[in-house]
GROMACS .gro file of C-alpha atoms in nm:
model
  443
    1MET     CA    1   0.000  -0.001   0.000
    2THR     CA    2   0.143   0.331  -0.099
    3SER     CA    3   0.187   0.597   0.165
    4ARG     CA    4   0.103   0.894  -0.052
    5SER     CA    5  -0.173   1.102   0.101
    6SER     CA    6  -0.514   1.111  -0.069
    7SER     CA    7  -0.640   1.409  -0.264
    8SER     CA    8  -0.787   1.607   0.020
    9PHE     CA    9  -0.920   1.953  -0.044
   10TYR     CA   10  -0.922   2.088   0.309
   11SER     CA   11  -0.646   2.324   0.415
   12SER     CA   12  -0.415   2.276   0.704
   13ILE     CA   13  -0.458   2.520   0.987
   14ARG     CA   14  -0.087   2.550   1.005
   15GLY     CA   15   0.003   2.625   0.647
   16ALA     CA   16   0.343   2.761   0.575
   17ALA     CA   17   0.451   2.928   0.897
   18PRO     CA   18   0.645   3.250   0.832
   19SER     CA   19   1.001   3.262   0.949
   20ALA     CA   20   1.057   3.447   1.276
   21SER     CA   21   1.312   3.674   1.100
   22ARG     CA   22   1.097   3.739   0.795
   23PRO     CA   23   0.872   4.047   0.815
   24THR     CA   24   0.504   4.002   0.765
   25GLY     CA   25   0.439   4.073   0.397
   26GLY     CA   26   0.807   4.031   0.309
   27TRP     CA   27   1.111   4.259   0.297
   28ARG     CA   28   0.974   4.444  -0.005
   29ALA     CA   29   0.672   4.561   0.193
   30VAL     CA   30   0.890   4.691   0.477
   31VAL     CA   31   1.130   4.876   0.246
   32LEU     CA   32   0.840   5.027   0.051
   33LEU     CA   33   0.667   5.139   0.371
   34VAL     CA   34   0.980   5.304   0.513
   35ALA     CA   35   1.060   5.473   0.181
   36VAL     CA   36   0.711   5.610   0.132
   37MET     CA   37   0.679   5.742   0.489
   38ALA     CA   38   1.030   5.895   0.480
   39LEU     CA   39   0.958   6.058   0.143
   40ILE     CA   40   0.629   6.207   0.264
   41ILE     CA   41   0.781   6.341   0.585
   42THR     CA   42   1.084   6.483   0.403
   43THR     CA   43   0.859   6.654   0.148
   44LEU     CA   44   0.652   6.807   0.429
   45ASP     CA   45   0.971   6.916   0.604
   46VAL     CA   46   1.094   7.100   0.293
   47ALA     CA   47   0.752   7.253   0.225
   48THR     CA   48   0.685   7.383   0.577
   49PRO     CA   49   0.807   7.723   0.694
   50ALA     CA   50   1.147   7.754   0.853
   51ASP     CA   51   1.003   7.787   1.200
   52PHE     CA   52   0.821   7.459   1.174
   53ARG     CA   53   0.983   7.135   1.044
   54ALA     CA   54   0.800   6.800   0.997
   55ARG     CA   55   1.120   6.593   1.034
   56ALA     CA   56   1.031   6.516   1.393
   57LEU     CA   57   0.752   6.299   1.257
   58LEU     CA   58   1.016   6.043   1.157
   59GLY     CA   59   0.968   5.912   1.510
   60LEU     CA   60   0.639   5.753   1.395
   61VAL     CA   61   0.807   5.532   1.136
   62PRO     CA   62   0.960   5.275   1.380
   63ILE     CA   63   0.621   5.228   1.547
   64VAL     CA   64   0.457   5.146   1.214
   65VAL     CA   65   0.746   4.922   1.107
   66ALA     CA   66   0.719   4.728   1.434
   67LEU     CA   67   0.375   4.606   1.326
   68LEU     CA   68   0.535   4.422   1.035
   69ALA     CA   69   0.901   4.357   1.111
   70PRO     CA   70   1.093   4.178   1.390
   71VAL     CA   71   1.291   4.350   1.663
   72ILE     CA   72   1.623   4.366   1.481
   73VAL     CA   73   1.468   4.526   1.172
   74THR     CA   74   1.288   4.784   1.385
   75ALA     CA   75   1.612   4.875   1.560
   76VAL     CA   76   1.801   4.905   1.230
   77VAL     CA   77   1.527   5.129   1.086
   78THR     CA   78   1.546   5.351   1.393
   79GLY     CA   79   1.926   5.390   1.346
   80LEU     CA   80   1.880   5.477   0.979
   81LEU     CA   81   1.615   5.736   1.066
   82ILE     CA   82   1.850   5.906   1.313
   83ILE     CA   83   2.115   5.926   1.038
   84ALA     CA   84   1.855   6.068   0.800
   85TYR     CA   85   1.756   6.327   1.057
   86LEU     CA   86   2.117   6.433   1.103
   87GLY     CA   87   2.144   6.460   0.725
   88LEU     CA   88   1.845   6.690   0.712
   89GLN     CA   89   1.993   6.895   0.991
   90ALA     CA   90   2.310   6.937   0.787
   91VAL     CA   91   2.118   7.045   0.476
   92ALA     CA   92   1.858   7.262   0.649
   93PRO     CA   93   1.955   7.314   1.013
   94LEU     CA   94   1.693   7.402   1.267
   95PRO     CA   95   1.749   7.691   1.505
   96SER     CA   96   1.885   7.582   1.835
   97GLY     CA   97   1.614   7.530   2.093
   98GLY     CA   98   1.314   7.302   2.144
   99TRP     CA   99   1.261   7.197   1.780
  100ALA     CA  100   1.625   7.088   1.746
  101VAL     CA  101   1.596   6.864   2.051
  102LEU     CA  102   1.242   6.741   1.976
  103GLY     CA  103   1.337   6.554   1.659
  104PRO     CA  104   1.600   6.313   1.801
  105LEU     CA  105   1.386   6.269   2.111
  106MET     CA  106   1.081   6.164   1.912
  107ILE     CA  107   1.282   5.929   1.688
  108GLY     CA  108   1.449   5.765   1.990
  109THR     CA  109   1.117   5.732   2.175
  110GLY     CA  110   0.949   5.594   1.865
  111GLY     CA  111   1.233   5.348   1.814
  112LEU     CA  112   1.208   5.227   2.175
  113LEU     CA  113   0.833   5.182   2.151
  114GLY     CA  114   0.870   5.006   1.815
  115VAL     CA  115   1.124   4.758   1.961
  116LEU     CA  116   0.893   4.681   2.252
  117ILE     CA  117   0.593   4.639   2.020
  118ALA     CA  118   0.794   4.410   1.787
  119ARG     CA  119   0.915   4.199   2.077
  120ARG     CA  120   0.565   4.157   2.215
  121ARG     CA  121   0.434   4.067   1.874
  122GLU     CA  122   0.702   3.803   1.825
  123GLU     CA  123   0.625   3.648   2.167
  124GLN     CA  124   0.257   3.629   2.080
  125ARG     CA  125   0.329   3.476   1.744
  126ALA     CA  126   0.556   3.215   1.898
  127ARG     CA  127   0.286   3.129   2.153
  128LEU     CA  128   0.025   3.106   1.879
  129GLN     CA  129   0.252   2.890   1.668
  130ALA     CA  130   0.303   2.647   1.957
  131LEU     CA  131  -0.074   2.622   2.011
  132THR     CA  132  -0.122   2.575   1.638
  133ASP     CA  133   0.134   2.292   1.632
  134ILE     CA  134  -0.046   2.117   1.918
  135ALA     CA  135  -0.383   2.158   1.745
  136GLU     CA  136  -0.233   2.029   1.421
  137ALA     CA  137  -0.093   1.719   1.587
  138THR     CA  138  -0.419   1.654   1.772
  139GLN     CA  139  -0.633   1.697   1.465
  140ARG     CA  140  -0.408   1.475   1.256
  141ALA     CA  141  -0.447   1.205   1.520
  142VAL     CA  142  -0.824   1.236   1.491
  143MET     CA  143  -0.851   1.279   1.115
  144ARG     CA  144  -0.544   1.100   0.985
  145GLY     CA  145  -0.416   1.133   0.632
  146LEU     CA  146  -0.524   0.871   0.384
  147PRO     CA  147  -0.326   0.700   0.110
  148GLU     CA  148  -0.432   0.757  -0.247
  149ARG     CA  149  -0.483   0.381  -0.285
  150PHE     CA  150  -0.612   0.104  -0.061
  151GLU     CA  151  -0.573  -0.241  -0.209
  152ASP     CA  152  -0.777  -0.216  -0.535
  153LEU     CA  153  -0.947   0.109  -0.432
  154ARG     CA  154  -0.853   0.458  -0.538
  155ILE     CA  155  -0.961   0.734  -0.299
  156ALA     CA  156  -1.019   1.105  -0.308
  157ASP     CA  157  -1.167   1.295  -0.016
  158PHE     CA  158  -1.298   1.645   0.057
  159TYR     CA  159  -1.357   1.796   0.399
  160GLN     CA  160  -1.482   2.146   0.474
  161PRO     CA  161  -1.541   2.203   0.848
  162ALA     CA  162  -1.787   2.476   0.935
  163ALA     CA  163  -1.540   2.624   1.190
  164ARG     CA  164  -1.274   2.837   1.030
  165ALA     CA  165  -0.912   2.721   1.049
  166ALA     CA  166  -1.019   2.372   1.161
  167ARG     CA  167  -0.932   2.031   1.018
  168VAL     CA  168  -1.201   1.826   1.180
  169GLY     CA  169  -1.557   1.873   1.300
  170GLY     CA  170  -1.869   1.661   1.342
  171ASP     CA  171  -1.818   1.480   1.012
  172TRP     CA  172  -1.590   1.178   1.032
  173TYR     CA  173  -1.459   0.922   0.785
  174ASP     CA  174  -1.172   0.675   0.759
  175PHE     CA  175  -1.049   0.359   0.588
  176GLN     CA  176  -0.903   0.053   0.754
  177PRO     CA  177  -0.741  -0.246   0.578
  178SER     CA  178  -0.780  -0.573   0.764
  179PRO     CA  179  -0.720  -0.944   0.719
  180TYR     CA  180  -1.089  -0.968   0.617
  181GLY     CA  181  -1.094  -0.691   0.358
  182VAL     CA  182  -1.090  -0.313   0.344
  183ARG     CA  183  -1.344  -0.131   0.562
  184ALA     CA  184  -1.457   0.227   0.519
  185VAL     CA  185  -1.685   0.456   0.716
  186LEU     CA  186  -1.836   0.802   0.677
  187GLY     CA  187  -2.061   0.963   0.934
  188ASP     CA  188  -2.204   1.281   1.075
  189VAL     CA  189  -2.239   1.341   1.449
  190SER     CA  190  -2.531   1.544   1.578
  191GLY     CA  191  -2.444   1.883   1.713
  192LYS     CA  192  -2.152   2.114   1.643
  193GLY     CA  193  -1.837   2.248   1.797
  194LEU     CA  194  -1.598   2.069   2.035
  195PRO     CA  195  -1.855   1.814   2.162
  196ALA     CA  196  -1.907   1.693   1.804
  197VAL     CA  197  -1.532   1.668   1.753
  198SER     CA  198  -1.499   1.465   2.072
  199ALA     CA  199  -1.773   1.223   1.962
  200SER     CA  200  -1.614   1.194   1.616
  201ALA     CA  201  -1.278   1.103   1.772
  202TRP     CA  202  -1.445   0.844   1.993
  203LEU     CA  203  -1.615   0.675   1.694
  204LEU     CA  204  -1.304   0.686   1.477
  205GLY     CA  205  -1.101   0.510   1.746
  206ALA     CA  206  -1.362   0.241   1.780
  207PHE     CA  207  -1.384   0.194   1.404
  208ARG     CA  208  -1.008   0.156   1.356
  209GLU     CA  209  -0.986  -0.121   1.610
  210ALA     CA  210  -1.308  -0.303   1.528
  211ALA     CA  211  -1.261  -0.284   1.152
  212TYR     CA  212  -0.925  -0.456   1.178
  213HIS     CA  213  -1.004  -0.723   1.435
  214GLU     CA  214  -1.363  -0.823   1.352
  215GLU     CA  215  -1.434  -1.056   1.063
  216GLN     CA  216  -1.803  -0.984   1.020
  217ILE     CA  217  -1.911  -0.635   0.919
  218ASP     CA  218  -2.229  -0.655   1.131
  219GLU     CA  219  -2.002  -0.704   1.435
  220VAL     CA  220  -1.811  -0.391   1.338
  221ALA     CA  221  -2.146  -0.212   1.322
  222ARG     CA  222  -2.234  -0.342   1.668
  223ARG     CA  223  -1.903  -0.218   1.808
  224LEU     CA  224  -1.971   0.129   1.665
  225GLU     CA  225  -2.313   0.133   1.830
  226ILE     CA  226  -2.162   0.037   2.163
  227ALA     CA  227  -1.895   0.305   2.123
  228MET     CA  228  -2.159   0.573   2.065
  229GLN     CA  229  -2.355   0.465   2.370
  230ARG     CA  230  -2.042   0.450   2.581
  231TYR     CA  231  -1.953   0.805   2.474
  232SER     CA  232  -2.291   0.938   2.590
  233ALA     CA  233  -2.269   0.741   2.914
  234TRP     CA  234  -1.920   0.874   2.982
  235THR     CA  235  -2.021   1.238   2.928
  236ARG     CA  236  -2.310   1.188   3.173
  237LEU     CA  237  -2.083   1.017   3.424
  238THR     CA  238  -1.824   1.294   3.414
  239ASN     CA  239  -2.071   1.582   3.375
  240ASP     CA  240  -1.874   1.675   3.068
  241GLU     CA  241  -1.988   1.942   2.823
  242GLY     CA  242  -2.008   1.676   2.556
  243LEU     CA  243  -2.318   1.546   2.379
  244THR     CA  244  -2.487   1.344   2.654
  245ASP     CA  245  -2.748   1.211   2.408
  246ALA     CA  246  -2.525   1.205   2.103
  247PHE     CA  247  -2.607   1.012   1.790
  248SER     CA  248  -2.448   0.985   1.452
  249THR     CA  249  -2.569   0.884   1.110
  250GLY     CA  250  -2.321   0.689   0.900
  251LEU     CA  251  -2.237   0.449   0.622
  252LEU     CA  252  -2.019   0.147   0.697
  253LEU     CA  253  -1.863  -0.029   0.396
  254HIS     CA  254  -1.694  -0.364   0.361
  255PHE     CA  255  -1.508  -0.480   0.051
  256PRO     CA  256  -1.488  -0.862   0.069
  257PRO     CA  257  -1.154  -0.996  -0.058
  258THR     CA  258  -1.326  -1.310  -0.190
  259SER     CA  259  -1.583  -1.109  -0.390
  260PRO     CA  260  -1.401  -0.834  -0.577
  261ASP     CA  261  -1.715  -0.713  -0.759
  262VAL     CA  262  -1.940  -0.626  -0.462
  263VAL     CA  263  -1.949  -0.402  -0.157
  264ASP     CA  264  -2.141  -0.462   0.166
  265VAL     CA  265  -2.306  -0.151   0.313
  266VAL     CA  266  -2.459  -0.084   0.655
  267ASN     CA  267  -2.670   0.231   0.667
  268PHE     CA  268  -2.711   0.404   1.000
  269GLY     CA  269  -2.982   0.646   0.891
  270HIS     CA  270  -2.747   0.830   0.655
  271GLU     CA  271  -2.779   0.975   0.308
  272PRO     CA  272  -2.741   0.682   0.063
  273PRO     CA  273  -2.433   0.703  -0.161
  274LEU     CA  274  -2.430   0.766  -0.532
  275VAL     CA  275  -2.301   0.498  -0.767
  276VAL     CA  276  -2.135   0.575  -1.100
  277THR     CA  277  -2.094   0.268  -1.314
  278ALA     CA  278  -1.801   0.215  -1.545
  279ASP     CA  279  -2.010   0.327  -1.847
  280GLY     CA  280  -2.111   0.657  -1.682
  281ARG     CA  281  -2.458   0.575  -1.551
  282VAL     CA  282  -2.545   0.738  -1.216
  283HIS     CA  283  -2.798   0.600  -0.971
  284THR     CA  284  -2.885   0.589  -0.603
  285PRO     CA  285  -2.892   0.237  -0.464
  286ASP     CA  286  -3.187   0.125  -0.256
  287LEU     CA  287  -3.046   0.074   0.092
  288PRO     CA  288  -3.242  -0.015   0.406
  289ALA     CA  289  -3.196   0.274   0.650
  290GLY     CA  290  -3.130   0.165   1.006
  291LEU     CA  291  -3.125   0.377   1.317
  292PRO     CA  292  -2.841   0.621   1.373
  293LEU     CA  293  -2.557   0.518   1.599
  294GLY     CA  294  -2.652   0.578   1.959
  295MET     CA  295  -3.020   0.489   1.907
  296GLY     CA  296  -2.977   0.113   1.892
  297THR     CA  297  -3.182   0.062   2.208
  298LEU     CA  298  -3.492   0.186   2.025
  299SER     CA  299  -3.503  -0.129   1.811
  300ALA     CA  300  -3.444  -0.493   1.892
  301ALA     CA  301  -3.313  -0.561   1.542
  302GLY     CA  302  -2.971  -0.448   1.443
  303PRO     CA  303  -2.895  -0.263   1.116
  304GLY     CA  304  -2.917  -0.474   0.802
  305VAL     CA  305  -2.627  -0.539   0.563
  306ALA     CA  306  -2.696  -0.470   0.195
  307ARG     CA  307  -2.476  -0.606  -0.086
  308LEU     CA  308  -2.430  -0.383  -0.389
  309PRO     CA  309  -2.257  -0.457  -0.721
  310PHE     CA  310  -1.924  -0.274  -0.733
  311GLY     CA  311  -1.691  -0.391  -1.006
  312VAL     CA  312  -1.383  -0.259  -1.174
  313GLY     CA  313  -1.438   0.095  -1.299
  314ASP     CA  314  -1.735   0.161  -1.073
  315THR     CA  315  -1.731   0.464  -0.843
  316LEU     CA  316  -1.896   0.525  -0.506
  317ILE     CA  317  -1.960   0.878  -0.384
  318LEU     CA  318  -2.031   0.923  -0.014
  319PHE     CA  319  -2.126   1.258   0.140
  320THR     CA  320  -2.275   1.416   0.448
  321ASP     CA  321  -2.571   1.648   0.489
  322GLY     CA  322  -2.339   1.945   0.481
  323VAL     CA  323  -2.341   1.884   0.104
  324THR     CA  324  -2.712   1.821   0.048
  325GLU     CA  325  -2.818   2.101   0.285
  326CYS     CA  326  -2.583   2.365   0.143
  327ARG     CA  327  -2.801   2.662   0.047
  328ASP     CA  328  -2.762   2.933  -0.214
  329GLU     CA  329  -2.878   3.293  -0.183
  330ASP     CA  330  -3.242   3.192  -0.239
  331GLY     CA  331  -3.224   2.912   0.023
  332THR     CA  332  -3.221   2.630  -0.237
  333PHE     CA  333  -3.036   2.315  -0.135
  334TYR     CA  334  -2.741   2.192  -0.339
  335PRO     CA  335  -2.889   1.932  -0.581
  336VAL     CA  336  -2.599   1.688  -0.576
  337ARG     CA  337  -2.802   1.393  -0.704
  338GLU     CA  338  -2.941   1.591  -0.994
  339ARG     CA  339  -2.617   1.766  -1.078
  340LEU     CA  340  -2.383   1.467  -1.068
  341PRO     CA  341  -2.510   1.302  -1.391
  342ARG     CA  342  -2.422   1.626  -1.576
  343LEU     CA  343  -2.069   1.605  -1.438
  344VAL     CA  344  -2.014   1.249  -1.552
  345SER     CA  345  -1.990   1.109  -1.903
  346PRO     CA  346  -1.876   0.764  -2.022
  347ARG     CA  347  -1.529   0.913  -2.065
  348GLY     CA  348  -1.554   1.113  -1.741
  349ALA     CA  349  -1.652   0.800  -1.547
  350GLN     CA  350  -1.298   0.673  -1.594
  351GLU     CA  351  -1.126   0.998  -1.502
  352PRO     CA  352  -0.928   0.993  -1.180
  353PRO     CA  353  -1.152   1.031  -0.871
  354GLU     CA  354  -0.973   1.352  -0.790
  355ALA     CA  355  -1.114   1.520  -1.105
  356LEU     CA  356  -1.473   1.423  -1.018
  357LEU     CA  357  -1.421   1.528  -0.658
  358ARG     CA  358  -1.281   1.866  -0.760
  359ARG     CA  359  -1.582   1.937  -0.978
  360LEU     CA  360  -1.819   1.845  -0.693
  361ALA     CA  361  -1.628   2.060  -0.445
  362GLU     CA  362  -1.615   2.357  -0.680
  363GLY     CA  363  -1.986   2.326  -0.753
  364LEU     CA  364  -2.057   2.314  -0.380
  365ARG     CA  365  -1.851   2.627  -0.320
  366GLU     CA  366  -2.019   2.815  -0.606
  367HIS     CA  367  -2.364   2.715  -0.484
  368ARG     CA  368  -2.305   2.811  -0.119
  369TYR     CA  369  -2.404   3.159  -0.011
  370GLY     CA  370  -2.190   3.297   0.271
  371PRO     CA  371  -1.963   3.093   0.498
  372PRO     CA  372  -2.029   2.723   0.559
  373SER     CA  373  -2.306   2.661   0.811
  374ASP     CA  374  -2.229   2.292   0.857
  375ASP     CA  375  -1.940   2.052   0.810
  376ALA     CA  376  -1.928   1.897   0.461
  377ALA     CA  377  -1.747   1.577   0.366
  378ILE     CA  378  -1.728   1.390   0.034
  379THR     CA  379  -1.545   1.064  -0.034
  380VAL     CA  380  -1.500   0.924  -0.385
  381LEU     CA  381  -1.402   0.555  -0.421
  382ARG     CA  382  -1.305   0.393  -0.753
  383ARG     CA  383  -1.243   0.018  -0.790
  384THR     CA  384  -0.946  -0.052  -1.015
  385ALA     CA  385  -0.799  -0.363  -1.172
  386GLU     CA  386  -0.460  -0.300  -1.014
  387ARG     CA  387  -0.385  -0.358  -0.649
  388ALA     CA  388  -0.162  -0.115  -0.466
  389PRO     CA  389   0.146  -0.293  -0.327
  390TYR     CA  390   0.250  -0.268   0.036
  391GLN     CA  391   0.584  -0.112   0.131
  392ASN     CA  392   0.731  -0.439   0.253
  393GLU     CA  393   0.651  -0.804   0.322
  394ALA     CA  394   0.583  -0.740   0.690
  395ASP     CA  395   0.312  -0.489   0.605
  396ALA     CA  396   0.162  -0.725   0.353
  397GLU     CA  397   0.155  -1.004   0.608
  398LEU     CA  398  -0.015  -0.778   0.861
  399TYR     CA  399  -0.315  -0.737   0.632
  400ALA     CA  400  -0.303  -1.076   0.456
  401TYR     CA  401  -0.640  -1.245   0.416
  402ARG     CA  402  -0.693  -1.484   0.709
  403PRO     CA  403  -1.052  -1.608   0.729
  404LYS     CA  404  -1.154  -1.760   1.061
  405GLU     CA  405  -1.254  -2.125   1.044
  406THR     CA  406  -1.535  -2.211   1.291
  407THR     CA  407  -1.632  -2.575   1.350
  408ASP     CA  408  -1.879  -2.731   1.590
  409GLU     CA  409  -1.599  -2.801   1.839
  410THR     CA  410  -1.476  -2.443   1.838
  411ALA     CA  411  -1.818  -2.275   1.831
  412ASP     CA  412  -1.852  -2.276   2.210
  413SER     CA  413  -1.500  -2.151   2.264
  414ALA     CA  414  -1.555  -1.879   2.002
  415VAL     CA  415  -1.866  -1.762   2.188
  416GLN     CA  416  -1.677  -1.767   2.516
  417GLY     CA  417  -1.395  -1.571   2.358
  418ALA     CA  418  -1.643  -1.314   2.232
  419VAL     CA  419  -1.793  -1.281   2.580
  420ALA     CA  420  -1.449  -1.231   2.726
  421GLN     CA  421  -1.358  -0.982   2.457
  422TYR     CA  422  -1.657  -0.765   2.536
  423ALA     CA  423  -1.655  -0.821   2.914
  424THR     CA  424  -1.570  -0.455   2.967
  425ASP     CA  425  -1.811  -0.325   2.704
  426MET     CA  426  -2.141  -0.163   2.798
  427ARG     CA  427  -2.421  -0.374   2.653
  428PHE     CA  428  -2.721  -0.227   2.483
  429LEU     CA  429  -2.957  -0.271   2.780
  430GLU     CA  430  -2.698  -0.169   3.033
  431CYS     CA  431  -2.641   0.176   2.889
  432ALA     CA  432  -2.977   0.274   2.746
  433SER     CA  433  -2.962   0.626   2.621
  434ARG     CA  434  -3.163   0.895   2.788
  435SER     CA  435  -3.434   1.070   2.593
  436ILE     CA  436  -3.306   1.206   2.270
  437SER     CA  437  -3.313   1.579   2.325
  438SER     CA  438  -3.184   1.667   1.980
  439THR     CA  439  -3.448   1.749   1.723
  440LYS     CA  440  -3.216   1.696   1.430
  441ALA     CA  441  -3.373   1.438   1.203
  442SER     CA  442  -3.051   1.335   1.037
  443ALA     CA  443  -2.703   1.445   1.132
   0.00000   0.00000   0.00000
């Protein structure tokens, strides 16, 4: 499996951090600012009467420069301004007295204030950069980068959190290779803000473990339901500010290694995906919609598993309600299901997933009026004939297909092992959710 990151269209909150010694806006901006201000003040100084000179205003220049440049640059500019003042004194000397003393005093005072301002600004920027680095590491742990290829799948993903300068919100998705096939998930937690991020992190952690260790996809679904209930129970236990009655819609996918032309899907009350066949036809599959994660106690039956055709060249498009509920200036929702067929042609159906994803993301941005009101996530999956190789034999062995063989003699021990495995898990009846206070019909 290649380690190249997938084609994500969200921006890092960190970006390219400016160097501590590089002025904001660059050296050209600082030089231009100093030159313009010095030219204006010098012109005023020449134009004013002999009993009034504007050269004392040069003391304002270091204060303005300090807003853009570091301490050393501010100090150098102050020194140059003092030299310039002495030059003006030599060309057009001021009479001895208050005006002659006022100029150097104002430049020196302005230079001192500028140095203090620049130092304070650098300290604040260093503190902000440290906090940004911590946030970056934390958010990467929650929403990890994805490779461009998983086994015989090619992936492109888009994520636009509603919160500015964020990498993760209430929408969550991930992929996990396992000895039983590749598993994928995309979901949307109810609520917004930090509580939704906390619930997303909780579900992602549960998915990454269960998707690797569990052979049956319905068992992975059960583990996700338990994780959602445990999250709500924990927030009630600790009186946390989290979502005490949280729930999450979602789609759980399983790509069986023994059936390379199908995909198994579990729908937790989420928007069904779009399927683009190899010849360019677009349709919405008929999926049974189960209850959202966290509401499993409301039904005795678990979510059903639907098997869909998904052969070489076919494409799956998964998205959250931040896409379908994106409004334009007139309040009209983004018609992704109606618009997608116009974006796909028989030739376009075989374009890289990144191209299709980019058109969807650009259409979403053009349709949206104002800033995003909700998190939006899109994942495009394309099944290919080639399989992405792993980096080494050890990695390949870690995910090699190893089906479990269950016989009559081992059935009882398998059940006992399952009981022991979940001995610390909260069962459905033991952690029944409180009344669902959220009125959101679908996350």
